[in-house]
Coordinates of C-alpha atoms in Angstrom, one line a residue:
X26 CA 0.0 0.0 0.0
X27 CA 1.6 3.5 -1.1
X28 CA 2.3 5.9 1.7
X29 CA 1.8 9.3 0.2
X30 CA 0.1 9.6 -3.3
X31 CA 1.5 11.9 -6.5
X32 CA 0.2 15.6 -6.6
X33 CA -2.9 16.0 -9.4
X34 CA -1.0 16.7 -13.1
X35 CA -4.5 17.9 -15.1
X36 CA -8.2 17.5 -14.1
X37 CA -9.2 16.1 -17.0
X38 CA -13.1 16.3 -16.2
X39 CA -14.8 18.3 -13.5
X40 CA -16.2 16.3 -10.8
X41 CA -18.8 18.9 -10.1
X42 CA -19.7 18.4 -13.7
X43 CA -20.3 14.8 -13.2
X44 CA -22.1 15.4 -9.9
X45 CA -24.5 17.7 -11.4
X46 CA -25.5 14.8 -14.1
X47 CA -25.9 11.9 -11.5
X48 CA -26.6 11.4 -7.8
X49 CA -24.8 8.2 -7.7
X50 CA -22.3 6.3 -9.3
X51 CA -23.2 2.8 -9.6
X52 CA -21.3 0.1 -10.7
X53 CA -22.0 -2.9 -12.7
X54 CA -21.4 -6.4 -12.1
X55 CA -19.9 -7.3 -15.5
X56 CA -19.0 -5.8 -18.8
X57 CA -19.9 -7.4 -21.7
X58 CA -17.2 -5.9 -24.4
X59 CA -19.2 -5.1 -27.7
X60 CA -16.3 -3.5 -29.9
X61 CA -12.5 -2.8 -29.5
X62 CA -12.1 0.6 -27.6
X63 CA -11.8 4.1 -28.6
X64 CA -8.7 4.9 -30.8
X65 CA -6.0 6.2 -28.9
X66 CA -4.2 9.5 -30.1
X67 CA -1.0 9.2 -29.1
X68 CA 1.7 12.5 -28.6
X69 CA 5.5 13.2 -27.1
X70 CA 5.4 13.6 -23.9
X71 CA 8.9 12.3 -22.9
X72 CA 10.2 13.6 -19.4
X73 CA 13.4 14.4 -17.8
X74 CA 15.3 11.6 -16.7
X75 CA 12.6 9.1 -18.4
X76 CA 12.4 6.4 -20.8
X77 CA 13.1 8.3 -24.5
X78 CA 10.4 8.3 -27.0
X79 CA 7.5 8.3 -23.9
X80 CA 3.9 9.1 -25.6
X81 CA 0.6 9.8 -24.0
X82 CA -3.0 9.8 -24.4
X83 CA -6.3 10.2 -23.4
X84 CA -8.7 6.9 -22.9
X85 CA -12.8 7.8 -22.4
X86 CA -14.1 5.5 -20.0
X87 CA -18.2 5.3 -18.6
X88 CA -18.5 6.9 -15.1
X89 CA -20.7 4.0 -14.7
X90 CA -20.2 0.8 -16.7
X91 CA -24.1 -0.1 -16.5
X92 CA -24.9 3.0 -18.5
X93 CA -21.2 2.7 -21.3
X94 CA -22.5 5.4 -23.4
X95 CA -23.4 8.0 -20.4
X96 CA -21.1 10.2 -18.6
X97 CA -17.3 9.9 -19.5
X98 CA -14.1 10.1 -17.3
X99 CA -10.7 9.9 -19.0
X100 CA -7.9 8.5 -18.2
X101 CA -4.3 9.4 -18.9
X102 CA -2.5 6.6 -20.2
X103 CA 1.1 6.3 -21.3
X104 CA 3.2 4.1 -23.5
X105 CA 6.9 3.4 -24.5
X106 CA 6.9 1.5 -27.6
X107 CA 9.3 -1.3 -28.5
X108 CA 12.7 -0.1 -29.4
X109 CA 13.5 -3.4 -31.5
X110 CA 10.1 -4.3 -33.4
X111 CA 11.3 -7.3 -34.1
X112 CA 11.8 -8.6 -31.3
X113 CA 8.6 -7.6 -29.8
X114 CA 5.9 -10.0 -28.7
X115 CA 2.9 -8.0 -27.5
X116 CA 2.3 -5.1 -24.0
X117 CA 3.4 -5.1 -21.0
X118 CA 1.0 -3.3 -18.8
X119 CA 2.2 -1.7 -15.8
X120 CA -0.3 -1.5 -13.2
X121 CA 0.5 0.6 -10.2
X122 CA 0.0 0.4 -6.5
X123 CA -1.4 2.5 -4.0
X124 CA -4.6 3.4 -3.8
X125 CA -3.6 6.3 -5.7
X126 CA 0.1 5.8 -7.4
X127 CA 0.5 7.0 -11.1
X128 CA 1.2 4.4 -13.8
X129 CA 2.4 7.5 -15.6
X130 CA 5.2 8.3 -12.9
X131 CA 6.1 4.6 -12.4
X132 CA 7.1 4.4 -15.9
X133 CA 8.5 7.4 -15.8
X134 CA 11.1 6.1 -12.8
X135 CA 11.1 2.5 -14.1
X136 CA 10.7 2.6 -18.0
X137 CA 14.6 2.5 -18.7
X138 CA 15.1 0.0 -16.6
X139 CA 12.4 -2.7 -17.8
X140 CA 13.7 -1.4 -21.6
X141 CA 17.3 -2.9 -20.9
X142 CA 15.9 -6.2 -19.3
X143 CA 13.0 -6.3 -21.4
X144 CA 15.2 -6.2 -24.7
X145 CA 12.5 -4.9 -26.6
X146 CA 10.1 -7.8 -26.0
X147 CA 7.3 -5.1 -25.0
X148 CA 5.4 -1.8 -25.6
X149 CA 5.4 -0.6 -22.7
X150 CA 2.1 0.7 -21.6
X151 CA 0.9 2.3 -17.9
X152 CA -2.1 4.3 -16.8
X153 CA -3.2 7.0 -14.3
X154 CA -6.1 5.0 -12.6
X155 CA -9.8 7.1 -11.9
X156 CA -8.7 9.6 -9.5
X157 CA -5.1 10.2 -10.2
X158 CA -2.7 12.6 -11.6
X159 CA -3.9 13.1 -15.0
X160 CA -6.9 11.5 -15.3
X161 CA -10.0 12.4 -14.0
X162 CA -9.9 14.1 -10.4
X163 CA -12.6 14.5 -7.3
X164 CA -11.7 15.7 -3.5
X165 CA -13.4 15.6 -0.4
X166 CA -12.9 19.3 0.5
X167 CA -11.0 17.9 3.7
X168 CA -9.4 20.3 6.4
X169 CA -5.9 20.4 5.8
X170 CA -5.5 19.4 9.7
X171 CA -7.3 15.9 8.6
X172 CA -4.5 15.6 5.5
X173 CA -1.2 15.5 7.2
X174 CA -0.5 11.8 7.4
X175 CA -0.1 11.3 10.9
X176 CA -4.0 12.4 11.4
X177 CA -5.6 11.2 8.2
X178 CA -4.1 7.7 9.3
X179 CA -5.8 7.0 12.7
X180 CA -2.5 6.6 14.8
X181 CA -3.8 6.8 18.5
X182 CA -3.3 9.5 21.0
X183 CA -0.2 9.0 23.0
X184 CA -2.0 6.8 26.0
X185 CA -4.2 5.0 23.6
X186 CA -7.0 6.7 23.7
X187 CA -9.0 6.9 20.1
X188 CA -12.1 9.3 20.6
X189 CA -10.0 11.8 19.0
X190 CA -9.8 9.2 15.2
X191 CA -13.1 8.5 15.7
X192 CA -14.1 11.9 15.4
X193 CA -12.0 12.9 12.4
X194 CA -12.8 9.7 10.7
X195 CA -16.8 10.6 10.9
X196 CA -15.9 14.0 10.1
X197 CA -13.4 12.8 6.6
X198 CA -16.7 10.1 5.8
X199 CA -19.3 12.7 6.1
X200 CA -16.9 15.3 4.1
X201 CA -16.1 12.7 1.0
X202 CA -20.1 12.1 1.2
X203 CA -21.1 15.6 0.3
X204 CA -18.4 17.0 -2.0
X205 CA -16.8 13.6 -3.7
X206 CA -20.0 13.0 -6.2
X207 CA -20.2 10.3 -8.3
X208 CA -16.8 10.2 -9.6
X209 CA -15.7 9.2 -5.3
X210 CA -18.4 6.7 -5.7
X211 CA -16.8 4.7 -8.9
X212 CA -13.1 4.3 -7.1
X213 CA -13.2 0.7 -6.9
X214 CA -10.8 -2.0 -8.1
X215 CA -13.9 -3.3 -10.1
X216 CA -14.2 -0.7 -12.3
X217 CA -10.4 0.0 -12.1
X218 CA -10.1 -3.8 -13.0
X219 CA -13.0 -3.1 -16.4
X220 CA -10.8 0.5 -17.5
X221 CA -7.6 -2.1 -17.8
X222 CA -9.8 -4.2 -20.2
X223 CA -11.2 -1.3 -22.0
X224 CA -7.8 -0.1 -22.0
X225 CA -6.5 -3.4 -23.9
X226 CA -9.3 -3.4 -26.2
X227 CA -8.1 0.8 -27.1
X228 CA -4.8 -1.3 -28.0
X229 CA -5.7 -3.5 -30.3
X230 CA -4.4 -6.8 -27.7
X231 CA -6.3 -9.9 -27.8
X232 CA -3.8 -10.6 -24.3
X233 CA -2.0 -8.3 -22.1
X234 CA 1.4 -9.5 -20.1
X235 CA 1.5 -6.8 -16.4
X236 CA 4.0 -6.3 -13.8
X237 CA 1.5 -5.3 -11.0
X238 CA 3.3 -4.0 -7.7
X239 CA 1.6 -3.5 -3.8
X240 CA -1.9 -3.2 -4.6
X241 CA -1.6 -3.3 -8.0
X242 CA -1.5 -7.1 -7.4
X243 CA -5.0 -6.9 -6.4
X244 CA -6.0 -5.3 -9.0
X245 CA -4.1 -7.5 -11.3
X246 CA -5.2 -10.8 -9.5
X247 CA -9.1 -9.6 -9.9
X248 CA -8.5 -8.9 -13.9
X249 CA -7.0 -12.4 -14.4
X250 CA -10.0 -13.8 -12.5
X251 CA -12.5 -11.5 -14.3
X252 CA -10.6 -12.3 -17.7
X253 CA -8.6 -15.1 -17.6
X254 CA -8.6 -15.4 -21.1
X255 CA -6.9 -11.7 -22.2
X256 CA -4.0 -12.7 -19.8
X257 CA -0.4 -13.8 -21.0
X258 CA 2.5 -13.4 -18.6
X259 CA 1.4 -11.9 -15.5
X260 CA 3.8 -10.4 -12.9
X261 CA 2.5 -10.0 -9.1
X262 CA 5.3 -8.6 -7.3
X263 CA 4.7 -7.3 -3.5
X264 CA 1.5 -9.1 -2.8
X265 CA -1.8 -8.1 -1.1
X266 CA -3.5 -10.8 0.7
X267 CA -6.8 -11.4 -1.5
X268 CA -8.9 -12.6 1.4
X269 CA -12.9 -10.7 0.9
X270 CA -13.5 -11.1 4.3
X271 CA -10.3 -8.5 4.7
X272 CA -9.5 -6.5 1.7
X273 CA -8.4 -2.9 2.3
X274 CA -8.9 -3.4 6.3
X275 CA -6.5 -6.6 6.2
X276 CA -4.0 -4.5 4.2
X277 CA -4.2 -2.4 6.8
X278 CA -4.1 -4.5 9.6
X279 CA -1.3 -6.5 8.3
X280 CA 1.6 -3.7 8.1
X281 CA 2.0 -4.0 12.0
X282 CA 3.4 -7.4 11.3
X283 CA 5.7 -6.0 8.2
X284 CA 7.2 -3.6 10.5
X285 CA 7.8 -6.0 12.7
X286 CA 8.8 -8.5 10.0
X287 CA 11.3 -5.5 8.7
X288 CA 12.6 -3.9 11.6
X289 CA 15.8 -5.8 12.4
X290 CA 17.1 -4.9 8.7
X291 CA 16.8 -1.1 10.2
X292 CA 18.2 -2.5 13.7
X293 CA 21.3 -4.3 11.6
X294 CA 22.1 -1.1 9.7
X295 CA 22.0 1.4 12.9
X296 CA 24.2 -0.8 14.6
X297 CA 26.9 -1.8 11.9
X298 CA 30.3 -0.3 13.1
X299 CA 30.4 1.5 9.6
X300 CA 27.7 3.8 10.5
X301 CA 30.3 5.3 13.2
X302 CA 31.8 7.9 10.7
X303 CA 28.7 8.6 9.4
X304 CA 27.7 9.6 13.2
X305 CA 24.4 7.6 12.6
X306 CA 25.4 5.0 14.8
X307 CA 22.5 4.2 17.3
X308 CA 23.5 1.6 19.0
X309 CA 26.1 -1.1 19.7
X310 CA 24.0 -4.2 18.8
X311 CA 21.2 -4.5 16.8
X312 CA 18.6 -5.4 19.8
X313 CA 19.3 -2.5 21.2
X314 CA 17.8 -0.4 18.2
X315 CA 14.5 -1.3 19.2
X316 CA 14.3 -0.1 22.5
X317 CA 15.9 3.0 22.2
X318 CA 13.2 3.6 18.8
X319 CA 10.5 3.1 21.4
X320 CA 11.4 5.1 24.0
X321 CA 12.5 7.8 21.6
X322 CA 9.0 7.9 20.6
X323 CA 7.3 7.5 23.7
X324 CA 9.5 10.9 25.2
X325 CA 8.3 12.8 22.0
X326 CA 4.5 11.7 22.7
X327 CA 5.5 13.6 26.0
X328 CA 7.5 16.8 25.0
X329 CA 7.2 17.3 20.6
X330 CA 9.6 18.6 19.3
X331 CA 9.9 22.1 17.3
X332 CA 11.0 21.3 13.3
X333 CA 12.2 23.4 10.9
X334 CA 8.5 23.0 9.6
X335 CA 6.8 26.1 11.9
X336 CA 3.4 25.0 13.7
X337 CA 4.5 20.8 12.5
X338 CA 5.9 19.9 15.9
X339 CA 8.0 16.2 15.8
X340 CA 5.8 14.1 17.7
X341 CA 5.7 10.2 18.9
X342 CA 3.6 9.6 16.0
X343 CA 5.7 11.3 13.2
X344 CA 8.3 9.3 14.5
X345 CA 6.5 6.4 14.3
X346 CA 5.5 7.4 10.7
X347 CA 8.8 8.1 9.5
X348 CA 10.0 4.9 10.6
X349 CA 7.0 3.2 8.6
X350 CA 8.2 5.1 5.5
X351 CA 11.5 4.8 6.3
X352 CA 11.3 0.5 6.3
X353 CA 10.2 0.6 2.9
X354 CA 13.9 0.8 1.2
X355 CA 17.1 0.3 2.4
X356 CA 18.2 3.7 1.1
X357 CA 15.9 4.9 3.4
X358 CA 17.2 4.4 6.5
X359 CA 20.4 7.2 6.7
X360 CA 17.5 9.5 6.5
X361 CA 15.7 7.6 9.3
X362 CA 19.0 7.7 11.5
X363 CA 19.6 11.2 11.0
X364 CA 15.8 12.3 12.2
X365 CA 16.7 10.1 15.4
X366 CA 20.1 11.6 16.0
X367 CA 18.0 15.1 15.4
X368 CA 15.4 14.0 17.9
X369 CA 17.8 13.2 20.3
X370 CA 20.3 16.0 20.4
X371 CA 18.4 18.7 22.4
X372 CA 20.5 21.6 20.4
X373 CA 19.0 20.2 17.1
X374 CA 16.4 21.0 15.1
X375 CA 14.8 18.3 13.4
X376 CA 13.5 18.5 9.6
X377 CA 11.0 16.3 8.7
X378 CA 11.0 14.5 5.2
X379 CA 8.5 15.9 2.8
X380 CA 6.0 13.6 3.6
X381 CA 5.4 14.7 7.2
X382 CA 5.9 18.3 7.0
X383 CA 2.3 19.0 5.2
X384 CA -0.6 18.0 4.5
X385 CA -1.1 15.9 1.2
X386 CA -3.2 17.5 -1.5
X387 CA -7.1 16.6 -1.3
X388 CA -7.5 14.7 -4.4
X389 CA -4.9 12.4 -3.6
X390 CA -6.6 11.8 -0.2
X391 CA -9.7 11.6 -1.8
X392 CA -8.7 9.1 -4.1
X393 CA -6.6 6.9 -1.2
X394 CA -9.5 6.5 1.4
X395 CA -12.3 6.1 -1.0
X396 CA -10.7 3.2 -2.9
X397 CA -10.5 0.6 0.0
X398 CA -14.0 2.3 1.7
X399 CA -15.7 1.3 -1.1
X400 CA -14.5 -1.9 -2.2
X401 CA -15.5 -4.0 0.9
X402 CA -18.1 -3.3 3.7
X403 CA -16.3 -2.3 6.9
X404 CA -16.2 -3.3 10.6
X405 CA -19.5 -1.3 12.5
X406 CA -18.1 2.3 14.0
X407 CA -18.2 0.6 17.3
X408 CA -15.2 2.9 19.5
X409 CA -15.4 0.3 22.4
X410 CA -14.3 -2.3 19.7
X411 CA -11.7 -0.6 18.3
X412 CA -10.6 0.5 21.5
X413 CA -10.2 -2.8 22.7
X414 CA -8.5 -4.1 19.4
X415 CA -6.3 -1.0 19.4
X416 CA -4.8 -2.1 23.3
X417 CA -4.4 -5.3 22.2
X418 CA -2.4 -4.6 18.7
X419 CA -0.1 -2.1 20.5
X420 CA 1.0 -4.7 23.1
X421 CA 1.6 -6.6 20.5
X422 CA 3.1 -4.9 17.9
X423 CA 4.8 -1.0 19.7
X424 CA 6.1 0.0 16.3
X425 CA 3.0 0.7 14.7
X426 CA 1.1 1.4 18.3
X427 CA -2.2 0.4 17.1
X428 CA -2.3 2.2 14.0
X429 CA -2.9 -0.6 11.7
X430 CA -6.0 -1.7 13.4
X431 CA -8.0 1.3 14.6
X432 CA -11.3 3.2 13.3
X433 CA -11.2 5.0 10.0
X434 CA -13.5 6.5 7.6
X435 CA -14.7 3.8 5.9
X436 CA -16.5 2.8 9.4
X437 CA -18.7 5.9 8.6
X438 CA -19.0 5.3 5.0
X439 CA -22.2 4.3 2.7
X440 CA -21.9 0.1 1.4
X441 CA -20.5 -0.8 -1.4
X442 CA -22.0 -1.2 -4.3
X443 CA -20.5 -4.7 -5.1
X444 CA -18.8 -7.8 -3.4
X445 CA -15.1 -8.0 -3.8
X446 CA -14.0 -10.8 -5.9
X447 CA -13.0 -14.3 -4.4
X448 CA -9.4 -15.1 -6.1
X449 CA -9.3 -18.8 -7.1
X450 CA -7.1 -21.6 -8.7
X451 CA -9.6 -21.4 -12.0
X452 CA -7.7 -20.0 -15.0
X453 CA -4.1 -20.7 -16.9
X454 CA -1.5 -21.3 -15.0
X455 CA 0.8 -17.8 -16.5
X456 CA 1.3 -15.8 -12.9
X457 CA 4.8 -15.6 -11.3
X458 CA 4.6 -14.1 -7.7
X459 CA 7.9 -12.1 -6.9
X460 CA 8.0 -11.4 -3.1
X461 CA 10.6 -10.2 -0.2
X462 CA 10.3 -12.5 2.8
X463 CA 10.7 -8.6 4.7
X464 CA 8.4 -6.4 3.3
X465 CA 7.0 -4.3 5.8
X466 CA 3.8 -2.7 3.7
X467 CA 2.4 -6.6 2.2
X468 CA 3.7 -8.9 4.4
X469 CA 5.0 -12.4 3.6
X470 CA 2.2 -14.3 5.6
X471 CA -0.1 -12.1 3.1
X472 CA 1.9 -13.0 -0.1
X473 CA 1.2 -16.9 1.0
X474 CA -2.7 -16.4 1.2
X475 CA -2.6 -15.0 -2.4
X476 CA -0.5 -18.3 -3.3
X477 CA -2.9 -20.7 -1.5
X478 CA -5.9 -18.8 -3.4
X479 CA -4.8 -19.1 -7.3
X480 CA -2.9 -22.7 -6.8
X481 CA -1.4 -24.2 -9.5
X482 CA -2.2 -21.2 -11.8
X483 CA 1.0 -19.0 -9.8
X484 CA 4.5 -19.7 -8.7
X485 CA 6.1 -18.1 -5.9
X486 CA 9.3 -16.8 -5.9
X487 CA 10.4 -15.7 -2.2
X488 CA 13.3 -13.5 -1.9
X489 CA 15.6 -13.6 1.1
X490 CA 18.8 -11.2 1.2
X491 CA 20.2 -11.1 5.0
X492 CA 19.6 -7.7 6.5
X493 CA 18.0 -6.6 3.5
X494 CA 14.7 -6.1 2.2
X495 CA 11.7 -4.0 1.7
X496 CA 8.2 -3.1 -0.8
X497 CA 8.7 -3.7 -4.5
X498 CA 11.2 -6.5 -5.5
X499 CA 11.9 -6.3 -9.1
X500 CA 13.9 -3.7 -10.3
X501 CA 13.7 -2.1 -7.5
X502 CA 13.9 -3.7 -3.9
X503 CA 15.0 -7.1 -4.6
X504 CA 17.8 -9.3 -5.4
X505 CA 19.6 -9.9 -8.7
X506 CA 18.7 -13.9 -8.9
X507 CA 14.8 -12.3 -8.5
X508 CA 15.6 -9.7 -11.4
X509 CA 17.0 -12.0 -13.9
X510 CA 13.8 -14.8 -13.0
X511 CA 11.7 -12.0 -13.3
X512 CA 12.9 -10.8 -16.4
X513 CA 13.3 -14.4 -17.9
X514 CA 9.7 -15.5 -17.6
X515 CA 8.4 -11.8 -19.4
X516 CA 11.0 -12.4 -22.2
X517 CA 10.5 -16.1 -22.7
X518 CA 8.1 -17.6 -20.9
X519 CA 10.3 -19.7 -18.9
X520 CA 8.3 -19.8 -15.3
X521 CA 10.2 -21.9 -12.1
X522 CA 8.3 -25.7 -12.4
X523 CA 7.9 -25.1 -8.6
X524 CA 7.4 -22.4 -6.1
X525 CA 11.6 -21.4 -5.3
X526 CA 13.8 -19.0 -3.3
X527 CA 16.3 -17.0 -4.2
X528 CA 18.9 -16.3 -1.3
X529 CA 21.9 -14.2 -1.0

């Protein structure tokens, strides 16, 4: 799941337009394709630092896919064609995680790299989901107090108490109710699941290979179950558990054991001998990392501390959400070390990363909380529930101090229109799984119940690097065995025989 979502690039349709047309934005159970999609008008649109020869284009999809010829959205989709022709055997789609991260940007940061160990086997093709960067955009009209991430995530007061989360999450709800219209409504991995179709039909493919990452593995492990048929070689790297019973709030509720799964790569590092002339040594062994983290924290839930951010004090729980950011890469944690040194040093002013000094923009909230709210029914508003289940999980699990498992919005929010889909074994058997045995956002016991649920149509392929780890495995996160598996099953098709493990 992505912490902090892209600022908006172009509203490509007003949501206040839409809302003025329709009440509601209900969504339809299947989609029947009639014809192949809209042409797509492709134009330069190559950035800095990206993939040369980058295009883009716009892609009309129905608000509402029970009524395809009302109201449009559009979505911006990008693409990367095939530097050798010849050699190339069809699209790879790109689907991005989130909810709320930009297929446009991901190929933006990744499109050189999948070029030189893709070969030329692929177009490369991504998308801006409903509700992101360039396509079409809706916000909630939120208090910019309720966007900093530290409050729009429901991380408890400092002795546990709640009332405060459950107020703001009643307040976000009732906010993303009044001004979010029927574009809020139509966030859902269904429909996000029917724009990838309509998006393959735009390209002329009979078949579409992906490389899905976080929750983009959702979303890619609904499409192959919706449209088994249109699937070639499909890429799930960073999984999502797909259990119905627990989408979005199971994400959630899971990251308490990543961190705890992750932290002792961040314990390792702080302690390392090398970090000594880097003066971001915290510690002489690594089990002494931990401690030190949580009382750090605790003190600061105590006495904040001023930041070179006026009026956004360094608190327990900034801490604790740094630390949570911090676990997702390796490179992140001199960053991490430096903010603790800072926190510690009474003469120093700390300065928070970008991600905690302000709030994010509303759109991208928007389009991050009404994803998972209305994809699965969620647990009654009961605070004497979550209170409870909030002491329990930060006994348990101190790092994330009951975040993971306390009220949010979608407590207050209207049902969902539809049932999320139950993932099963029925299909081809073309999925590799990609998966760090330490990934502190989709946890490895999560990654095992998407295995058990598609069967012999996946293999998994764990990845297990001492002291290393983190979210996003190929290309990115990973290990150079994963990499060159990775890259050998989208370029020929060769898949491990048997779920495997690539060490070292």
């Amino acid at each position: 799941m992505t912490t902090y979502a892209p600022r908006a690039l172009l509203l490509a349709l007003s949501a206040a337009t839409v809302a003025a047309t329709l009440t509601a934005a209900p969504v339809a159970r299947a989609e029947t394709p009639r014809t192949q999609g809209p042409a797509l008008t492709w134009r330069p649109c190559a950035q800095p630092g990206g993939p040369t020869g980058q295009e883009c284009a716009r892609l009309p999809v129905p608000l509402d896919y029970r009524d395809p010829d009302g109201p449009q959205l559009t979505l911006a989709v990008t693409r990367v064609r095939s530097e050798r022709p010849a050699a190339r055997r069809g699209t790879l789609l790109v689907i991005p995680g989130g909810p709320g991260g930009s297929g446009a940007r991901r190929l933006e940061t990744k499109g050189r790299a999948l070029q030189k160990a893709l070969a030329g086997t692929y177009d490369l093709v991504s998308f801006d989901p409903r509700g992101v960067g360039g396509s079409t955009r809706t916000g909630c009209a939120l208090d910019p107090g309720d966007r900093h991430l530290v409050t729009f995530r429901s991380w408890p007061a400092p002795d546990g108490e709640i009332g405060g989360n459950a107020a703001r999450a009643r307040r976000i709800a009732e906010a993303c109710r009044h001004n979010g219209g029927a574009v809020l409504r139509s966030l859902t991995t269904a429909n996000e699941v029917r724009d990838i179709d309509r998006l393959r039909r735009a390209l002329g493919e009979e078949k579409l290979s992906a490389w899905a990452s976080s929750y983009g593995t959702y979303v890619g492990a609904v499409y192959a179950q919706k449209f088994p048929r249109h699937t070639d070689r499909w890429v799930l790297d960073s999984i999502d558990d797909p259990d119905p019973s627990r989408v979005a709030r199971g994400w959630l509720a899971n990251m308490a054991v990543g961190a705890d799964d992750r932290f002792p790569d961040f314990a390792a590092w702080a302690a390392d001998p090398a970090r000594e002339h880097e003066g971001l040594r915290l510690a002489r062994r690594p089990e002494d990392v931990r401690p030190l983290f949580l009382a750090l924290a605790a003190k600061l839930d105590r006495a904040p501390k001023d930041t070179t951010t006026p009026g956004v004090p360094l608190t327990g729980n900034r801490m604790r959400q740094a630390l949570q950011n911090a676990l997702q890469s390796d490179g992140l944690f001199a960053g991490m070390g430096r903010l603790v040194r800072q926190a510690q040093d009474p003469a120093a002013v700390p300065v928070l990363p970008d991600a905690l000094a302000g709030p994010m923009p509303d759109e991208d909230a928007a389009v991050m909380m009404a994803t998972i709210c209305n994809d699965v029914r969620w647990p009654a508003a009961s605070v004497p529930a979550h209170r409870r289940a909030v002491a329990a999980d930060r006994a348990r699990h101190p790092l994330t101090a009951g975040m993971p498992v306390n009220i949010t919005p979608c407590a207050f929010w209207k049902a969902p229109e539809e049932r999320p889909t139950r993932i099963t074994a029925d299909g081809p058997s073309n999925i590799l799984m990609v998966q760090n045995r330490r990934d502190p956002y989709t946890p490895y016991a999560g990654a095992l119940k998407m295995r058990r649920a598609l069967g012999d149509r996946a293999r998994l392929l764990t990845l297990d690097r001492s002291g290393h780890g983190g979210h996003g495995a190929y290309l990115d996160n990973g290990t150079a065995c994963g990499d060159r598996t990775v890259s050998t099953f989208l370029t020929t098709g060769r898949r491990p025989g048997t779920d495997t493990e690539c060490a070292g």
